[in-house]
Amino acid sequence: MILKNPPFITLFIDSKLITVPAGITVATALAYTGDEHCRMSVSQQLRVPFCGMGICQECRLMINGRRHLACQTMCEMGMKVERI
Ligand code: FES
């Protein structure tokens, strides 16, 4: 039997396979890894999600080769997330 909405989703974060509960954002999935940073600033500081509502842009990263906001993107099966 194939579930339409599986309770867990498997995705790649920096090439590491991770399984997270379905229905969470990429920002939350990053927190599951124990390292929630999304990118490095030009002054080489780690940046983490701040506002959680698409305003601050601190959670920019690459998803399947395109820039996205981690806090505004829901996890999908097989998604490839790369910190920048
Ligand atoms: S956390 Fe502010 S835009 Fe995503």
XYZ file of C-alpha atoms and ligand atoms in Angstrom:
88
model
C 0.000 0.000 0.000
C 1.388 3.441 -0.954
C 0.432 6.291 1.332
C -0.556 9.526 -0.397
C 0.793 11.612 2.460
C 3.551 9.664 4.195
C 4.191 10.691 7.805
C 7.887 11.157 7.049
C 9.847 12.673 4.168
C 13.395 11.898 3.120
C 15.492 14.669 1.614
C 19.138 15.611 1.157
C 20.730 18.435 3.107
C 24.281 19.109 1.955
C 24.280 15.643 0.373
C 23.338 13.949 3.657
C 20.142 11.931 3.701
C 17.762 13.043 6.441
C 14.269 11.900 7.376
C 11.906 14.484 8.828
C 8.194 14.595 9.669
C 5.967 15.544 6.726
C 4.494 19.052 6.689
C 7.484 21.003 7.975
C 9.490 23.751 6.299
C 13.078 23.418 5.147
C 14.076 25.797 7.964
C 12.651 23.340 10.485
C 14.355 20.438 8.708
C 17.662 22.268 9.101
C 17.031 22.451 12.848
C 16.556 18.670 12.840
C 20.149 18.333 11.627
C 21.409 20.158 14.721
C 22.899 22.932 12.597
C 20.252 25.389 11.431
C 22.491 27.783 9.519
C 21.451 28.451 5.919
C 24.237 30.501 4.476
C 27.410 32.448 5.123
C 27.407 36.240 4.998
C 29.989 38.185 2.987
C 31.857 38.713 6.275
C 31.875 34.905 6.785
C 29.286 34.835 9.567
C 26.818 31.969 9.744
C 23.268 33.174 9.100
C 20.205 31.388 10.511
C 16.472 31.823 9.946
C 15.334 34.885 11.893
C 11.794 36.044 11.106
C 10.253 32.796 9.853
C 7.872 34.687 7.572
C 9.793 35.580 4.410
C 10.843 39.117 5.378
C 14.457 39.042 6.574
C 15.911 36.855 3.764
C 18.407 35.350 6.228
C 17.324 31.831 5.280
C 18.336 31.935 1.621
C 19.739 28.671 0.330
C 19.700 26.456 -2.735
C 16.944 23.918 -3.250
C 17.193 21.672 -6.301
C 19.670 24.153 -7.806
C 17.580 27.301 -7.334
C 17.540 29.948 -4.614
C 14.703 29.708 -2.123
C 13.798 30.856 1.367
C 13.995 27.939 3.791
C 11.213 29.330 5.984
C 8.805 29.603 3.046
C 9.468 26.224 1.445
C 7.844 22.991 2.550
C 9.943 19.825 2.528
C 9.325 17.472 -0.370
C 10.471 13.918 -0.911
C 13.932 13.743 -2.530
C 14.533 17.499 -2.325
C 18.207 18.554 -2.528
C 19.011 21.388 -0.110
C 22.396 23.084 -0.130
C 23.576 25.746 2.275
C 25.327 28.638 0.563
S 13.634 33.469 8.219
Fe 13.317 35.484 7.480
S 12.923 35.174 5.384
Fe 13.126 33.177 6.150
